[in-house]
């Protein structure tokens, strides 16, 4: 098997900048010549094994930083954006997209932001949005999407917030006891109500109210969310300042997201949770029981274990509704989710609604030839009474097949047989598979062949792609 060369020029420049070293000083510490370092930083040469070892030895660098999923995320996003018919054909090759993502990530992000603004404007015009032209804010990125992209490109791991939450959770006392003492010191009362609102804080009366209709795991999470807002405001605001959101709405949504991150990280402290995950071989039910959390909270937390020097298995995590719309997404793997539209219908996460309370397992292969182990489960949430509406969701958790042996769920599966892997894609609009029986729309970047005298599974044929 050929060894894949590591091109990580942008990451090398980032590490050097963080260390505040000149190229000459950096080259000397790594034991290479200045021209050689320059070539590596510009991706004219791959990063050698000797340089990787020198980075770890001289600077204590977590060498997995050199192969983070940021470039893969950007390549997927660029490929989807450039498949839009507004761009001339043919689309850039995968090699060209990787070159842009590695060498000019700032330009790539600017292009993605421009395409997002174009798409939103186009959709609003198509729907005769009356607000367009009256309010400049309508031309900006959706606050929700802006925040989603912020977490997406942070690898869904925020070191300062994660460590602050871990520090809060340290010690023999329970989370409830710690939170209770903290509220008492601030003269804040804690009460419970059968109100369906999960959490309500009245700053004037200094009373925090939690709903008895919520599960115990949800109440604990909401309690910790409010603790984050009360005790970590400076940290959260400083993080928001660095993000430079375009609107107050985006900043407000992001602050809720950061408080949620703190709550999850305090409920499932990094080192203790990572150790437990390895001991239980990532058994979600055992972890949920041990930490007093929900299955969804545990699955999402597993996808955030990306602390430099102490990384867990790189997982993807996704939550979908019954319509197939992705409501939460994150990937520490090479699998990246489509920015627009639903998830691939061949993915087992959609079948989870049919088997509530059961884990579904799937061996899957994406068009790029990467194989995954996928786990799915329904996590629908009761409204708390007979007539209350049920919120229907399913979650998907998975990893590349080389990590599957670390999961108890994969023990009796044939991981080596090629025929055991089902073909899945990202979304129909950018999937290159010409013969998928579940295709909902034609791919944007491939030529269609229409023959009124022939009909297969689809009313058209898709021309095979050529080249890389």
Short mmCIF file of C-alpha atoms in Angstrom, two decimals:
data_model
loop_
_atom_site.label_atom_id
_atom_site.label_comp_id
_atom_site.label_asym_id
_atom_site.label_seq_id
_atom_site.Cartn_x
_atom_site.Cartn_y
_atom_site.Cartn_z
CA UNK A 1 0.00 0.00 0.00
CA UNK A 2 1.38 3.41 -0.98
CA UNK A 3 2.09 5.77 1.89
CA UNK A 4 0.14 9.02 1.56
CA UNK A 5 2.43 12.06 1.58
CA UNK A 6 1.68 14.74 4.14
CA UNK A 7 1.34 18.26 2.76
CA UNK A 8 0.67 20.63 5.64
CA UNK A 9 2.23 23.97 4.69
CA UNK A 10 -0.55 26.11 6.14
CA UNK A 11 -0.40 24.24 9.44
CA UNK A 12 3.41 24.58 9.59
CA UNK A 13 3.10 28.35 9.08
CA UNK A 14 0.43 28.49 11.77
CA UNK A 15 2.65 26.62 14.27
CA UNK A 16 5.63 28.87 13.49
CA UNK A 17 3.50 31.99 13.89
CA UNK A 18 2.16 30.71 17.20
CA UNK A 19 5.74 30.17 18.42
CA UNK A 20 6.73 33.66 17.14
CA UNK A 21 9.74 32.32 15.26
CA UNK A 22 11.24 33.49 11.98
CA UNK A 23 11.63 30.97 9.17
CA UNK A 24 15.39 30.89 9.83
CA UNK A 25 14.92 30.20 13.57
CA UNK A 26 12.22 27.60 12.90
CA UNK A 27 14.35 25.80 10.30
CA UNK A 28 17.31 25.68 12.70
CA UNK A 29 15.18 24.16 15.49
CA UNK A 30 13.79 21.56 13.08
CA UNK A 31 17.22 20.70 11.71
CA UNK A 32 16.45 21.57 8.07
CA UNK A 33 17.67 24.20 5.66
CA UNK A 34 15.79 27.45 5.15
CA UNK A 35 14.93 26.65 1.48
CA UNK A 36 13.65 23.21 2.52
CA UNK A 37 11.36 24.75 5.16
CA UNK A 38 10.15 27.32 2.66
CA UNK A 39 9.24 24.57 0.21
CA UNK A 40 7.33 22.64 2.89
CA UNK A 41 5.43 25.75 4.00
CA UNK A 42 4.39 26.37 0.40
CA UNK A 43 3.40 22.72 -0.14
CA UNK A 44 6.08 22.21 -2.78
CA UNK A 45 7.40 19.35 -0.64
CA UNK A 46 5.68 17.03 1.81
CA UNK A 47 6.48 17.27 5.52
CA UNK A 48 9.15 14.67 6.20
CA UNK A 49 9.09 12.15 9.05
CA UNK A 50 12.19 13.81 10.54
CA UNK A 51 10.37 17.16 10.69
CA UNK A 52 7.30 15.58 12.29
CA UNK A 53 9.50 14.03 14.98
CA UNK A 54 11.38 17.32 15.47
CA UNK A 55 8.09 19.18 15.96
CA UNK A 56 7.12 16.76 18.72
CA UNK A 57 10.59 16.76 20.30
CA UNK A 58 11.41 20.48 20.14
CA UNK A 59 8.00 22.05 20.67
CA UNK A 60 5.81 19.32 22.12
CA UNK A 61 3.52 19.67 19.12
CA UNK A 62 0.67 17.19 18.80
CA UNK A 63 1.58 15.83 15.37
CA UNK A 64 -2.06 14.99 14.66
CA UNK A 65 -2.49 18.77 14.26
CA UNK A 66 -0.77 18.39 10.89
CA UNK A 67 -3.62 16.29 9.54
CA UNK A 68 -6.72 17.94 10.99
CA UNK A 69 -9.98 17.69 9.12
CA UNK A 70 -10.13 21.42 8.36
CA UNK A 71 -8.87 20.98 4.79
CA UNK A 72 -11.22 18.08 4.14
CA UNK A 73 -14.16 20.12 5.40
CA UNK A 74 -13.19 22.97 3.13
CA UNK A 75 -12.70 20.68 0.12
CA UNK A 76 -16.20 19.25 0.60
CA UNK A 77 -17.74 22.70 1.03
CA UNK A 78 -15.89 24.03 -2.05
CA UNK A 79 -16.91 21.06 -4.15
CA UNK A 80 -20.56 21.55 -3.24
CA UNK A 81 -20.46 25.29 -3.87
CA UNK A 82 -18.64 24.97 -7.21
CA UNK A 83 -21.16 22.39 -8.39
CA UNK A 84 -23.65 25.26 -8.60
CA UNK A 85 -24.53 25.95 -12.27
CA UNK A 86 -23.57 29.61 -11.74
CA UNK A 87 -19.94 28.48 -12.06
CA UNK A 88 -18.63 27.44 -15.49
CA UNK A 89 -18.02 23.76 -16.21
CA UNK A 90 -15.98 21.71 -15.78
CA UNK A 91 -15.61 21.94 -12.02
CA UNK A 92 -12.08 22.10 -10.58
CA UNK A 93 -10.50 18.74 -9.87
CA UNK A 94 -10.24 17.32 -6.36
CA UNK A 95 -6.47 17.94 -6.48
CA UNK A 96 -7.02 21.63 -7.29
CA UNK A 97 -9.53 22.01 -4.46
CA UNK A 98 -7.13 20.43 -1.98
CA UNK A 99 -4.40 22.80 -3.15
CA UNK A 100 -6.63 25.83 -2.56
CA UNK A 101 -7.82 24.55 0.84
CA UNK A 102 -4.23 23.90 1.97
CA UNK A 103 -2.46 26.95 0.52
CA UNK A 104 -5.14 29.64 0.58
CA UNK A 105 -7.77 28.81 3.21
CA UNK A 106 -8.66 32.50 3.59
CA UNK A 107 -9.52 32.76 -0.10
CA UNK A 108 -11.52 29.53 0.10
CA UNK A 109 -13.58 30.83 3.04
CA UNK A 110 -14.21 34.10 1.21
CA UNK A 111 -15.46 32.19 -1.84
CA UNK A 112 -17.76 30.08 0.33
CA UNK A 113 -19.13 33.19 2.04
CA UNK A 114 -19.74 34.82 -1.36
CA UNK A 115 -21.54 31.75 -2.69
CA UNK A 116 -23.64 31.51 0.46
CA UNK A 117 -24.71 35.15 0.06
CA UNK A 118 -25.51 34.54 -3.62
CA UNK A 119 -27.54 31.43 -2.85
CA UNK A 120 -29.54 33.12 -0.10
CA UNK A 121 -30.25 36.14 -2.31
CA UNK A 122 -31.25 33.87 -5.20
CA UNK A 123 -33.62 31.86 -3.01
CA UNK A 124 -35.22 35.00 -1.61
CA UNK A 125 -35.74 36.43 -5.07
CA UNK A 126 -37.24 33.15 -6.23
CA UNK A 127 -39.74 33.22 -3.38
CA UNK A 128 -40.54 36.94 -3.93
CA UNK A 129 -39.26 37.86 -0.50
CA UNK A 130 -40.72 41.31 0.12
CA UNK A 131 -38.10 42.10 2.71
CA UNK A 132 -35.30 41.98 0.15
CA UNK A 133 -34.27 45.53 -0.76
CA UNK A 134 -35.77 47.02 2.39
CA UNK A 135 -33.30 45.61 4.88
CA UNK A 136 -29.57 45.18 4.25
CA UNK A 137 -29.47 42.44 6.86
CA UNK A 138 -31.27 40.14 4.42
CA UNK A 139 -28.13 40.07 2.28
CA UNK A 140 -25.96 38.82 5.10
CA UNK A 141 -25.33 35.22 5.98
CA UNK A 142 -28.01 33.59 8.09
CA UNK A 143 -26.99 34.01 11.76
CA UNK A 144 -27.74 30.33 12.32
CA UNK A 145 -25.47 29.26 9.44
CA UNK A 146 -22.75 31.67 10.53
CA UNK A 147 -22.69 30.12 14.00
CA UNK A 148 -22.84 26.60 12.59
CA UNK A 149 -19.81 27.35 10.43
CA UNK A 150 -17.97 28.77 13.46
CA UNK A 151 -18.27 25.49 15.36
CA UNK A 152 -17.71 23.51 12.15
CA UNK A 153 -14.30 25.06 11.56
CA UNK A 154 -13.33 24.92 15.25
CA UNK A 155 -13.47 21.11 15.02
CA UNK A 156 -16.31 21.50 17.53
CA UNK A 157 -13.60 21.66 20.22
CA UNK A 158 -13.02 24.88 22.19
CA UNK A 159 -10.04 24.35 24.45
CA UNK A 160 -10.49 27.23 26.93
CA UNK A 161 -14.21 26.53 27.45
CA UNK A 162 -13.61 22.77 27.67
CA UNK A 163 -10.89 23.13 30.30
CA UNK A 164 -12.96 25.61 32.33
CA UNK A 165 -15.83 23.12 32.40
CA UNK A 166 -13.49 20.29 33.37
CA UNK A 167 -12.10 22.41 36.21
CA UNK A 168 -15.64 23.12 37.45
CA UNK A 169 -16.46 19.39 37.49
CA UNK A 170 -13.34 18.38 39.48
CA UNK A 171 -13.65 17.06 43.02
CA UNK A 172 -15.77 14.47 44.84
CA UNK A 173 -18.94 16.57 44.99
CA UNK A 174 -21.76 15.95 42.53
CA UNK A 175 -22.61 18.45 39.82
CA UNK A 176 -25.85 19.28 41.63
CA UNK A 177 -24.02 19.97 44.91
CA UNK A 178 -21.43 22.19 43.22
CA UNK A 179 -24.11 24.10 41.34
CA UNK A 180 -26.25 24.44 44.45
CA UNK A 181 -23.42 25.97 46.46
CA UNK A 182 -22.54 28.32 43.63
CA UNK A 183 -26.15 29.53 43.35
CA UNK A 184 -26.35 29.93 47.12
CA UNK A 185 -23.19 32.10 47.16
CA UNK A 186 -24.81 34.33 44.55
CA UNK A 187 -28.11 34.42 46.48
CA UNK A 188 -29.93 32.71 43.63
CA UNK A 189 -32.83 30.42 44.48
CA UNK A 190 -33.46 27.15 42.63
CA UNK A 191 -36.99 25.89 42.16
CA UNK A 192 -38.83 23.34 40.03
CA UNK A 193 -42.06 23.69 38.10
CA UNK A 194 -44.22 21.59 35.80
CA UNK A 195 -43.99 24.40 33.25
CA UNK A 196 -42.96 22.94 29.84
CA UNK A 197 -40.25 25.64 29.53
CA UNK A 198 -37.05 23.75 30.32
CA UNK A 199 -35.23 26.60 32.06
CA UNK A 200 -36.14 30.12 33.13
CA UNK A 201 -33.94 32.55 35.04
CA UNK A 202 -35.38 35.74 36.54
CA UNK A 203 -32.44 38.11 37.24
CA UNK A 204 -34.63 40.55 39.16
CA UNK A 205 -36.03 37.98 41.58
CA UNK A 206 -32.80 35.93 41.33
CA UNK A 207 -34.67 32.67 40.84
CA UNK A 208 -33.72 29.83 38.50
CA UNK A 209 -36.61 27.54 37.56
CA UNK A 210 -36.17 24.11 35.96
CA UNK A 211 -38.96 22.00 34.50
CA UNK A 212 -40.00 18.72 36.14
CA UNK A 213 -41.28 17.58 32.74
CA UNK A 214 -37.70 17.29 31.49
CA UNK A 215 -35.57 14.20 32.06
CA UNK A 216 -32.98 14.26 34.81
CA UNK A 217 -30.19 14.47 32.21
CA UNK A 218 -31.85 17.48 30.57
CA UNK A 219 -32.37 19.24 33.92
CA UNK A 220 -28.70 18.75 34.81
CA UNK A 221 -27.66 20.08 31.40
CA UNK A 222 -29.90 23.15 31.72
CA UNK A 223 -28.60 23.81 35.24
CA UNK A 224 -25.02 23.75 33.93
CA UNK A 225 -25.98 25.99 31.01
CA UNK A 226 -27.14 28.67 33.44
CA UNK A 227 -23.99 28.16 35.55
CA UNK A 228 -21.95 28.90 32.44
CA UNK A 229 -23.83 32.15 31.82
CA UNK A 230 -23.43 33.19 35.46
CA UNK A 231 -19.80 32.24 36.08
CA UNK A 232 -18.06 32.11 32.68
CA UNK A 233 -19.40 35.25 31.03
CA UNK A 234 -15.97 36.86 30.52
CA UNK A 235 -14.60 33.70 28.88
CA UNK A 236 -17.64 33.35 26.64
CA UNK A 237 -17.54 37.02 25.61
CA UNK A 238 -13.80 36.85 24.87
CA UNK A 239 -14.39 33.81 22.63
CA UNK A 240 -17.20 35.66 20.86
CA UNK A 241 -14.93 38.68 20.33
CA UNK A 242 -12.40 36.48 18.54
CA UNK A 243 -15.11 35.00 16.29
CA UNK A 244 -16.12 38.45 14.93
CA UNK A 245 -19.70 37.59 14.05
CA UNK A 246 -21.46 39.83 11.55
CA UNK A 247 -24.60 40.45 13.59
CA UNK A 248 -25.87 40.63 17.15
CA UNK A 249 -28.22 37.75 16.34
CA UNK A 250 -25.30 35.48 15.37
CA UNK A 251 -23.38 36.50 18.49
CA UNK A 252 -26.41 35.75 20.67
CA UNK A 253 -26.93 32.32 19.09
CA UNK A 254 -23.22 31.56 19.47
CA UNK A 255 -23.29 32.49 23.15
CA UNK A 256 -26.05 29.95 23.70
CA UNK A 257 -23.92 27.43 21.81
CA UNK A 258 -20.88 28.18 23.98
CA UNK A 259 -22.94 27.82 27.17
CA UNK A 260 -24.25 24.51 25.82
CA UNK A 261 -20.66 23.46 25.12
CA UNK A 262 -19.68 24.27 28.72
CA UNK A 263 -22.68 22.33 30.04
CA UNK A 264 -21.82 19.24 28.00
CA UNK A 265 -18.14 19.43 28.93
CA UNK A 266 -18.95 19.80 32.65
CA UNK A 267 -21.46 16.96 32.56
CA UNK A 268 -18.92 14.78 30.71
CA UNK A 269 -15.47 16.07 31.82
CA UNK A 270 -12.82 15.53 29.16
CA UNK A 271 -10.23 13.24 30.76
CA UNK A 272 -12.69 11.26 32.89
CA UNK A 273 -15.04 10.80 29.95
CA UNK A 274 -12.24 9.86 27.52
CA UNK A 275 -10.96 7.23 29.97
CA UNK A 276 -14.46 5.84 30.49
CA UNK A 277 -15.10 5.76 26.74
CA UNK A 278 -11.95 3.72 26.20
CA UNK A 279 -12.74 1.39 29.11
CA UNK A 280 -16.30 0.70 27.94
CA UNK A 281 -15.23 0.57 24.29
CA UNK A 282 -17.59 3.44 23.55
CA UNK A 283 -20.73 1.77 24.85
CA UNK A 284 -23.16 4.69 24.75
CA UNK A 285 -25.63 3.22 27.24
CA UNK A 286 -22.95 2.44 29.81
CA UNK A 287 -21.49 5.94 29.44
CA UNK A 288 -24.92 7.56 29.74
CA UNK A 289 -25.62 5.60 32.93
CA UNK A 290 -22.20 6.32 34.45
CA UNK A 291 -22.37 10.08 33.88
CA UNK A 292 -26.10 10.65 34.24
CA UNK A 293 -26.40 11.89 30.66
CA UNK A 294 -28.60 11.12 27.68
CA UNK A 295 -27.58 8.96 24.71
CA UNK A 296 -27.56 12.05 22.49
CA UNK A 297 -25.36 14.01 24.93
CA UNK A 298 -22.87 11.13 25.08
CA UNK A 299 -22.76 10.69 21.29
CA UNK A 300 -22.23 14.41 20.71
CA UNK A 301 -19.50 14.57 23.35
CA UNK A 302 -17.63 11.69 21.72
CA UNK A 303 -17.36 13.78 18.55
CA UNK A 304 -15.67 16.64 20.47
CA UNK A 305 -12.78 14.66 21.98
CA UNK A 306 -10.16 16.46 19.90
CA UNK A 307 -7.90 17.97 22.57
CA UNK A 308 -4.31 18.22 21.26
CA UNK A 309 -2.19 15.51 22.85
CA UNK A 310 -5.21 13.57 24.17
CA UNK A 311 -7.49 12.90 21.24
CA UNK A 312 -10.14 10.22 21.22
CA UNK A 313 -11.47 8.26 18.26
CA UNK A 314 -12.37 10.77 15.52
CA UNK A 315 -16.14 10.46 15.16
CA UNK A 316 -18.76 12.19 13.11
CA UNK A 317 -22.05 13.05 14.83
CA UNK A 318 -25.30 14.06 13.20
CA UNK A 319 -28.91 14.54 14.22
CA UNK A 320 -31.75 14.48 11.68
CA UNK A 321 -35.47 15.01 11.83
CA UNK A 322 -38.12 12.88 10.10
CA UNK A 323 -37.85 14.93 6.93
CA UNK A 324 -34.15 14.06 6.71
CA UNK A 325 -33.06 17.61 7.54
CA UNK A 326 -29.77 17.77 9.43
CA UNK A 327 -30.35 19.74 12.63
CA UNK A 328 -26.93 19.11 14.21
CA UNK A 329 -23.74 18.08 12.48
CA UNK A 330 -20.08 17.70 13.22
CA UNK A 331 -17.32 15.56 11.79
CA UNK A 332 -13.81 14.91 13.03
CA UNK A 333 -13.52 12.39 10.16
CA UNK A 334 -13.10 12.83 6.42
CA UNK A 335 -16.88 12.47 6.05
CA UNK A 336 -18.34 15.96 5.72
CA UNK A 337 -22.03 16.79 5.55
CA UNK A 338 -23.73 18.78 2.83
CA UNK A 339 -24.41 22.41 3.63
CA UNK A 340 -27.70 22.32 1.74
CA UNK A 341 -30.39 19.66 1.52
CA UNK A 342 -30.82 16.45 3.47
CA UNK A 343 -28.54 13.53 4.20
CA UNK A 344 -28.11 10.54 1.88
CA UNK A 345 -31.28 8.38 2.04
CA UNK A 346 -29.19 5.18 2.04
CA UNK A 347 -27.71 6.09 5.40
CA UNK A 348 -29.01 4.03 8.33
CA UNK A 349 -29.82 7.13 10.40
CA UNK A 350 -33.14 7.42 8.49
CA UNK A 351 -34.14 3.85 9.36
CA UNK A 352 -33.72 4.51 13.09
CA UNK A 353 -37.20 6.07 13.26
CA UNK A 354 -38.64 2.65 12.36
CA UNK A 355 -36.96 0.89 15.31
CA UNK A 356 -37.20 3.17 18.38
CA UNK A 357 -34.92 2.25 21.27
CA UNK A 358 -32.60 0.09 19.15
CA UNK A 359 -29.13 0.71 17.77
CA UNK A 360 -28.73 0.15 14.04
CA UNK A 361 -25.30 -0.70 12.63
CA UNK A 362 -24.04 -0.13 9.11
CA UNK A 363 -20.85 -0.59 7.16
CA UNK A 364 -20.75 2.15 4.52
CA UNK A 365 -18.47 3.41 1.77
CA UNK A 366 -18.48 6.95 0.36
CA UNK A 367 -17.73 7.73 -3.32
CA UNK A 368 -14.13 8.59 -2.45
CA UNK A 369 -13.57 4.98 -1.34
CA UNK A 370 -13.38 5.69 2.41
CA UNK A 371 -15.17 3.10 4.56
CA UNK A 372 -17.04 3.84 7.78
CA UNK A 373 -18.73 2.09 10.67
CA UNK A 374 -22.03 3.87 11.36
CA UNK A 375 -24.31 3.65 14.37
CA UNK A 376 -27.82 5.13 14.43
CA UNK A 377 -30.59 5.40 17.00
CA UNK A 378 -33.93 7.12 17.42
CA UNK A 379 -33.84 9.74 20.22
CA UNK A 380 -37.37 11.09 20.00
CA UNK A 381 -38.42 13.21 22.94
CA UNK A 382 -41.82 13.04 24.60
CA UNK A 383 -43.70 16.26 25.21
CA UNK A 384 -44.53 15.14 28.76
CA UNK A 385 -48.26 14.54 28.37
CA UNK A 386 -50.75 12.62 26.23
CA UNK A 387 -51.59 15.48 23.87
CA UNK A 388 -48.17 17.11 23.82
CA UNK A 389 -46.33 16.78 20.49
CA UNK A 390 -43.41 14.38 20.28
CA UNK A 391 -40.16 15.77 18.90
CA UNK A 392 -38.85 13.11 16.53
CA UNK A 393 -35.10 12.91 15.99
CA UNK A 394 -32.51 10.27 15.15
CA UNK A 395 -28.76 10.48 15.70
CA UNK A 396 -25.89 9.02 13.75
CA UNK A 397 -22.40 8.36 15.13
CA UNK A 398 -19.57 6.84 13.16
CA UNK A 399 -15.86 6.53 12.48
CA UNK A 400 -13.56 5.33 9.76
CA UNK A 401 -13.35 1.57 9.64
CA UNK A 402 -9.76 1.49 10.94
CA UNK A 403 -11.07 2.64 14.34
CA UNK A 404 -14.07 0.28 14.44
CA UNK A 405 -12.31 -2.35 16.57
CA UNK A 406 -12.36 0.14 19.45
CA UNK A 407 -16.18 0.06 19.42
CA UNK A 408 -18.10 -2.71 21.16
CA UNK A 409 -20.83 -2.40 18.51
CA UNK A 410 -18.52 -3.69 15.75
CA UNK A 411 -17.39 -6.89 17.47
CA UNK A 412 -19.35 -9.43 15.39
CA UNK A 413 -19.26 -7.65 12.04
CA UNK A 414 -17.18 -8.60 9.01
CA UNK A 415 -15.05 -5.49 8.59
CA UNK A 416 -12.84 -6.91 5.84
CA UNK A 417 -15.36 -8.05 3.22
CA UNK A 418 -15.84 -5.38 0.50
CA UNK A 419 -19.39 -6.52 -0.27
CA UNK A 420 -20.47 -5.78 3.31
CA UNK A 421 -20.16 -2.03 2.76
CA UNK A 422 -23.19 -0.15 1.46
CA UNK A 423 -22.57 2.74 -0.95
CA UNK A 424 -23.64 6.09 0.56
CA UNK A 425 -23.03 9.67 -0.50
CA UNK A 426 -23.07 13.17 0.94
CA UNK A 427 -26.19 14.48 -0.81
CA UNK A 428 -27.78 13.76 -4.18
CA UNK A 429 -26.86 17.15 -5.65
CA UNK A 430 -23.11 16.45 -5.40
CA UNK A 431 -23.04 12.62 -5.38
CA UNK A 432 -21.18 11.16 -8.37
CA UNK A 433 -22.76 7.68 -8.27
CA UNK A 434 -24.49 7.11 -11.66
CA UNK A 435 -26.62 4.13 -10.63
CA UNK A 436 -28.13 4.97 -7.23
CA UNK A 437 -31.70 3.67 -6.96
CA UNK A 438 -32.59 6.29 -4.27
CA UNK A 439 -31.44 9.38 -6.12
CA UNK A 440 -33.86 12.27 -5.58
CA UNK A 441 -32.33 14.94 -7.88
CA UNK A 442 -29.68 14.85 -10.62
CA UNK A 443 -26.11 15.77 -9.68
CA UNK A 444 -25.31 19.38 -10.51
CA UNK A 445 -21.80 18.81 -11.86
CA UNK A 446 -22.47 15.91 -14.27
CA UNK A 447 -24.01 15.72 -17.70
CA UNK A 448 -27.43 14.07 -18.09
CA UNK A 449 -28.50 11.93 -21.03
CA UNK A 450 -32.21 11.90 -21.83
CA UNK A 451 -33.71 9.17 -24.03
CA UNK A 452 -37.53 9.13 -24.25
CA UNK A 453 -37.42 5.55 -25.56
CA UNK A 454 -35.57 4.15 -22.56
CA UNK A 455 -36.47 4.11 -18.88
CA UNK A 456 -34.46 2.62 -16.04
CA UNK A 457 -34.77 3.30 -12.33
CA UNK A 458 -34.36 7.01 -13.16
CA UNK A 459 -35.90 8.93 -16.08
CA UNK A 460 -32.41 9.98 -17.17
CA UNK A 461 -28.90 8.57 -17.36
CA UNK A 462 -25.86 10.16 -15.71
CA UNK A 463 -22.65 10.40 -17.68
CA UNK A 464 -19.71 8.74 -15.97
CA UNK A 465 -17.11 11.15 -14.58
CA UNK A 466 -13.67 11.13 -16.11
CA UNK A 467 -10.44 12.26 -14.57
CA UNK A 468 -9.71 12.83 -10.85
#
